[in-house]
């Protein structure tokens, strides 16, 4: 009878209509006392009531429209569908001022449920999706992959496995894939631009003195290092690596202008 009752209440209007849906009504306002003086402060109070089974998305839209902040808490519920509002605080009838916060408790589904799939989602999408189910995510590792950086490649437990609320889903993320460029001979600006373009991580820039004015500002040497099982592994131009691989470059500067000199380059293995 839900759809029929909803239609009847809509047609009735007024209080009957308001009783079956989320409502926000501004019931108090206060400002200055004089009619020709702008008050330094003013406020308006809203009376808020979230109807049961309201989705979090629609509740957030309503609260934000009323100028209120939203704090979301999630808890398991055997009856309420995932993402629906169970309760609110302050309770219905409380007059609130703009920018005050409403705590909304939202269903994350039953205490025991099947693990959802997050494979092929981005890391942010996967975390948000799991949060709706009351689950957490832990990144085990990143692997070389043609899929976009931070895409979920695999998960454990797999989709459909029974898990309890609060369980942790372990994931392996894509580290992306790039072919290392040869930066030697480029200007410093060109090398830095290519490092950004390839999604690499500039670890350090070393200056090396040179007397040849034609070499000033150009890359003298390069070093690429990735960490595998917490151990540094050196790679070379032309090899395929994950994004965020660390790069050290040495750049020629005029003699006596170098900040660290050839000794620093040698210390870094360049």
PDB file of C-alpha atoms in Angstrom, residues 57-194:
ATOM      1  CA  UNK A  57      22.382  11.259  -1.021  1.00  0.00           C
ATOM      2  CA  UNK A  58      18.964  12.930  -0.845  1.00  0.00           C
ATOM      3  CA  UNK A  59      19.397  13.717   2.867  1.00  0.00           C
ATOM      4  CA  UNK A  60      22.754  15.392   2.168  1.00  0.00           C
ATOM      5  CA  UNK A  61      21.223  17.454  -0.632  1.00  0.00           C
ATOM      6  CA  UNK A  62      18.406  18.593   1.657  1.00  0.00           C
ATOM      7  CA  UNK A  63      20.711  19.433   4.565  1.00  0.00           C
ATOM      8  CA  UNK A  64      23.246  21.268   2.410  1.00  0.00           C
ATOM      9  CA  UNK A  65      20.447  23.255   0.792  1.00  0.00           C
ATOM     10  CA  UNK A  66      19.330  24.304   4.268  1.00  0.00           C
ATOM     11  CA  UNK A  67      22.881  25.469   5.069  1.00  0.00           C
ATOM     12  CA  UNK A  68      23.610  22.646   7.511  1.00  0.00           C
ATOM     13  CA  UNK A  69      26.666  20.402   7.724  1.00  0.00           C
ATOM     14  CA  UNK A  70      26.411  16.617   7.610  1.00  0.00           C
ATOM     15  CA  UNK A  71      28.251  14.060   9.751  1.00  0.00           C
ATOM     16  CA  UNK A  72      27.745  10.489   8.556  1.00  0.00           C
ATOM     17  CA  UNK A  73      27.871   7.439  10.810  1.00  0.00           C
ATOM     18  CA  UNK A  74      27.300   3.907   9.495  1.00  0.00           C
ATOM     19  CA  UNK A  75      25.978   0.876  11.316  1.00  0.00           C
ATOM     20  CA  UNK A  76      24.778  -2.580  10.315  1.00  0.00           C
ATOM     21  CA  UNK A  77      21.030  -3.119  10.088  1.00  0.00           C
ATOM     22  CA  UNK A  78      19.223  -6.342   9.241  1.00  0.00           C
ATOM     23  CA  UNK A  79      16.206  -4.570   7.715  1.00  0.00           C
ATOM     24  CA  UNK A  80      17.133  -1.171   6.329  1.00  0.00           C
ATOM     25  CA  UNK A  81      18.689  -1.269   2.832  1.00  0.00           C
ATOM     26  CA  UNK A  82      22.289  -0.103   2.422  1.00  0.00           C
ATOM     27  CA  UNK A  83      22.552   3.680   2.226  1.00  0.00           C
ATOM     28  CA  UNK A  84      19.223   4.516   3.869  1.00  0.00           C
ATOM     29  CA  UNK A  85      18.887   6.801   6.883  1.00  0.00           C
ATOM     30  CA  UNK A  86      18.159   5.075  10.194  1.00  0.00           C
ATOM     31  CA  UNK A  87      18.196   8.077  12.540  1.00  0.00           C
ATOM     32  CA  UNK A  88      19.320  11.658  12.967  1.00  0.00           C
ATOM     33  CA  UNK A  89      20.697  13.870  15.712  1.00  0.00           C
ATOM     34  CA  UNK A  90      19.495  16.411  16.776  1.00  0.00           C
ATOM     35  CA  UNK A  91      16.033  14.886  16.722  1.00  0.00           C
ATOM     36  CA  UNK A  92      13.050  16.115  14.771  1.00  0.00           C
ATOM     37  CA  UNK A  93      11.758  19.446  16.073  1.00  0.00           C
ATOM     38  CA  UNK A  94      15.145  20.854  17.075  1.00  0.00           C
ATOM     39  CA  UNK A  95      15.690  24.377  15.786  1.00  0.00           C
ATOM     40  CA  UNK A  96      19.162  24.699  14.258  1.00  0.00           C
ATOM     41  CA  UNK A  97      21.287  27.578  13.027  1.00  0.00           C
ATOM     42  CA  UNK A  98      23.116  27.757   9.709  1.00  0.00           C
ATOM     43  CA  UNK A  99      26.427  25.811   9.575  1.00  0.00           C
ATOM     44  CA  UNK A 100      25.482  23.624  12.536  1.00  0.00           C
ATOM     45  CA  UNK A 101      25.948  19.879  12.019  1.00  0.00           C
ATOM     46  CA  UNK A 102      23.410  17.091  11.789  1.00  0.00           C
ATOM     47  CA  UNK A 103      24.648  13.567  12.520  1.00  0.00           C
ATOM     48  CA  UNK A 104      22.967  11.045  10.247  1.00  0.00           C
ATOM     49  CA  UNK A 105      23.159   7.310  10.989  1.00  0.00           C
ATOM     50  CA  UNK A 106      23.024   5.279   7.782  1.00  0.00           C
ATOM     51  CA  UNK A 107      22.517   1.550   7.219  1.00  0.00           C
ATOM     52  CA  UNK A 108      25.503  -0.434   5.967  1.00  0.00           C
ATOM     53  CA  UNK A 109      23.367  -3.555   5.521  1.00  0.00           C
ATOM     54  CA  UNK A 110      23.238  -6.783   7.549  1.00  0.00           C
ATOM     55  CA  UNK A 111      25.927  -7.759  10.062  1.00  0.00           C
ATOM     56  CA  UNK A 112      26.984 -10.590   7.739  1.00  0.00           C
ATOM     57  CA  UNK A 113      26.780  -9.985   3.999  1.00  0.00           C
ATOM     58  CA  UNK A 114      28.507 -10.861   0.753  1.00  0.00           C
ATOM     59  CA  UNK A 115      31.642  -8.939  -0.130  1.00  0.00           C
ATOM     60  CA  UNK A 116      30.979  -6.555  -3.027  1.00  0.00           C
ATOM     61  CA  UNK A 117      33.313  -6.328  -6.007  1.00  0.00           C
ATOM     62  CA  UNK A 118      35.665  -3.343  -6.257  1.00  0.00           C
ATOM     63  CA  UNK A 119      37.832  -4.723  -9.074  1.00  0.00           C
ATOM     64  CA  UNK A 120      38.430  -2.158 -11.861  1.00  0.00           C
ATOM     65  CA  UNK A 121      37.359   0.704  -9.603  1.00  0.00           C
ATOM     66  CA  UNK A 122      39.751   3.527  -8.733  1.00  0.00           C
ATOM     67  CA  UNK A 123      41.158   3.505  -5.197  1.00  0.00           C
ATOM     68  CA  UNK A 124      38.857   6.371  -4.145  1.00  0.00           C
ATOM     69  CA  UNK A 125      35.786   4.736  -5.703  1.00  0.00           C
ATOM     70  CA  UNK A 126      36.605   1.412  -4.022  1.00  0.00           C
ATOM     71  CA  UNK A 127      37.025   3.006  -0.595  1.00  0.00           C
ATOM     72  CA  UNK A 128      33.717   4.882  -0.924  1.00  0.00           C
ATOM     73  CA  UNK A 129      31.916   1.766  -2.175  1.00  0.00           C
ATOM     74  CA  UNK A 130      33.184  -0.422   0.667  1.00  0.00           C
ATOM     75  CA  UNK A 131      32.325   2.240   3.232  1.00  0.00           C
ATOM     76  CA  UNK A 132      28.676   1.970   2.205  1.00  0.00           C
ATOM     77  CA  UNK A 133      28.790  -1.690   3.261  1.00  0.00           C
ATOM     78  CA  UNK A 134      30.547  -0.914   6.532  1.00  0.00           C
ATOM     79  CA  UNK A 135      33.798  -2.428   5.204  1.00  0.00           C
ATOM     80  CA  UNK A 136      37.373  -1.138   5.112  1.00  0.00           C
ATOM     81  CA  UNK A 137      40.108  -1.370   2.480  1.00  0.00           C
ATOM     82  CA  UNK A 138      43.795  -2.158   2.855  1.00  0.00           C
ATOM     83  CA  UNK A 139      46.309  -1.888   0.005  1.00  0.00           C
ATOM     84  CA  UNK A 140      48.609  -4.914  -0.075  1.00  0.00           C
ATOM     85  CA  UNK A 141      50.810  -3.787  -2.959  1.00  0.00           C
ATOM     86  CA  UNK A 142      51.006  -2.155  -6.363  1.00  0.00           C
ATOM     87  CA  UNK A 143      51.851  -4.000  -9.568  1.00  0.00           C
ATOM     88  CA  UNK A 144      52.996  -3.050 -13.038  1.00  0.00           C
ATOM     89  CA  UNK A 145      49.860  -2.835 -15.150  1.00  0.00           C
ATOM     90  CA  UNK A 146      48.503  -1.207 -18.291  1.00  0.00           C
ATOM     91  CA  UNK A 147      45.405  -0.211 -16.324  1.00  0.00           C
ATOM     92  CA  UNK A 148      45.238   3.359 -14.988  1.00  0.00           C
ATOM     93  CA  UNK A 149      47.259   4.167 -11.883  1.00  0.00           C
ATOM     94  CA  UNK A 150      45.522   3.172  -8.603  1.00  0.00           C
ATOM     95  CA  UNK A 151      42.936   0.937 -10.331  1.00  0.00           C
ATOM     96  CA  UNK A 152      42.001  -2.126  -8.237  1.00  0.00           C
ATOM     97  CA  UNK A 153      43.442  -5.241  -9.920  1.00  0.00           C
ATOM     98  CA  UNK A 154      42.339  -7.880  -7.399  1.00  0.00           C
ATOM     99  CA  UNK A 155      40.749  -8.233  -3.984  1.00  0.00           C
ATOM    100  CA  UNK A 156      40.631 -10.657  -1.070  1.00  0.00           C
ATOM    101  CA  UNK A 157      38.074 -11.865  -0.035  1.00  0.00           C
ATOM    102  CA  UNK A 158      36.652 -12.072  -3.536  1.00  0.00           C
ATOM    103  CA  UNK A 159      33.181 -10.919  -4.497  1.00  0.00           C
ATOM    104  CA  UNK A 160      30.413 -13.004  -2.927  1.00  0.00           C
ATOM    105  CA  UNK A 161      32.421 -14.201   0.092  1.00  0.00           C
ATOM    106  CA  UNK A 162      30.448 -13.801   3.385  1.00  0.00           C
ATOM    107  CA  UNK A 163      32.044 -11.070   5.523  1.00  0.00           C
ATOM    108  CA  UNK A 164      31.057  -9.361   8.757  1.00  0.00           C
ATOM    109  CA  UNK A 165      30.525  -5.628   9.162  1.00  0.00           C
ATOM    110  CA  UNK A 166      33.844  -3.891   9.748  1.00  0.00           C
ATOM    111  CA  UNK A 167      35.843  -6.513   7.834  1.00  0.00           C
ATOM    112  CA  UNK A 168      38.891  -5.493   5.804  1.00  0.00           C
ATOM    113  CA  UNK A 169      39.075  -6.097   2.052  1.00  0.00           C
ATOM    114  CA  UNK A 170      42.678  -6.416   0.878  1.00  0.00           C
ATOM    115  CA  UNK A 171      43.385  -5.082  -2.614  1.00  0.00           C
ATOM    116  CA  UNK A 172      46.220  -4.951  -5.124  1.00  0.00           C
ATOM    117  CA  UNK A 173      46.385  -1.689  -7.066  1.00  0.00           C
ATOM    118  CA  UNK A 174      47.779  -0.830 -10.471  1.00  0.00           C
ATOM    119  CA  UNK A 175      51.065   1.047 -10.358  1.00  0.00           C
ATOM    120  CA  UNK A 176      50.564   2.060 -13.964  1.00  0.00           C
ATOM    121  CA  UNK A 177      53.129   1.476 -16.683  1.00  0.00           C
ATOM    122  CA  UNK A 178      55.658   3.799 -18.328  1.00  0.00           C
ATOM    123  CA  UNK A 179      58.746   3.299 -20.482  1.00  0.00           C
ATOM    124  CA  UNK A 180      61.631   5.224 -18.941  1.00  0.00           C
ATOM    125  CA  UNK A 181      62.859   8.085 -21.148  1.00  0.00           C
ATOM    126  CA  UNK A 182      66.466   9.091 -21.709  1.00  0.00           C
ATOM    127  CA  UNK A 183      66.829  12.525 -20.120  1.00  0.00           C
ATOM    128  CA  UNK A 184      70.561  12.965 -20.721  1.00  0.00           C
ATOM    129  CA  UNK A 185      71.278  15.955 -22.971  1.00  0.00           C
ATOM    130  CA  UNK A 186      67.905  17.601 -22.379  1.00  0.00           C
ATOM    131  CA  UNK A 187      67.653  20.987 -20.740  1.00  0.00           C
ATOM    132  CA  UNK A 188      66.645  20.932 -17.097  1.00  0.00           C
ATOM    133  CA  UNK A 189      63.211  22.358 -17.970  1.00  0.00           C
ATOM    134  CA  UNK A 190      62.633  19.713 -20.656  1.00  0.00           C
ATOM    135  CA  UNK A 191      63.671  16.921 -18.288  1.00  0.00           C
ATOM    136  CA  UNK A 192      61.429  18.149 -15.474  1.00  0.00           C
ATOM    137  CA  UNK A 193      58.481  18.450 -17.850  1.00  0.00           C
ATOM    138  CA  UNK A 194      59.029  14.884 -19.098  1.00  0.00           C
TER     139      UNK A 194
END
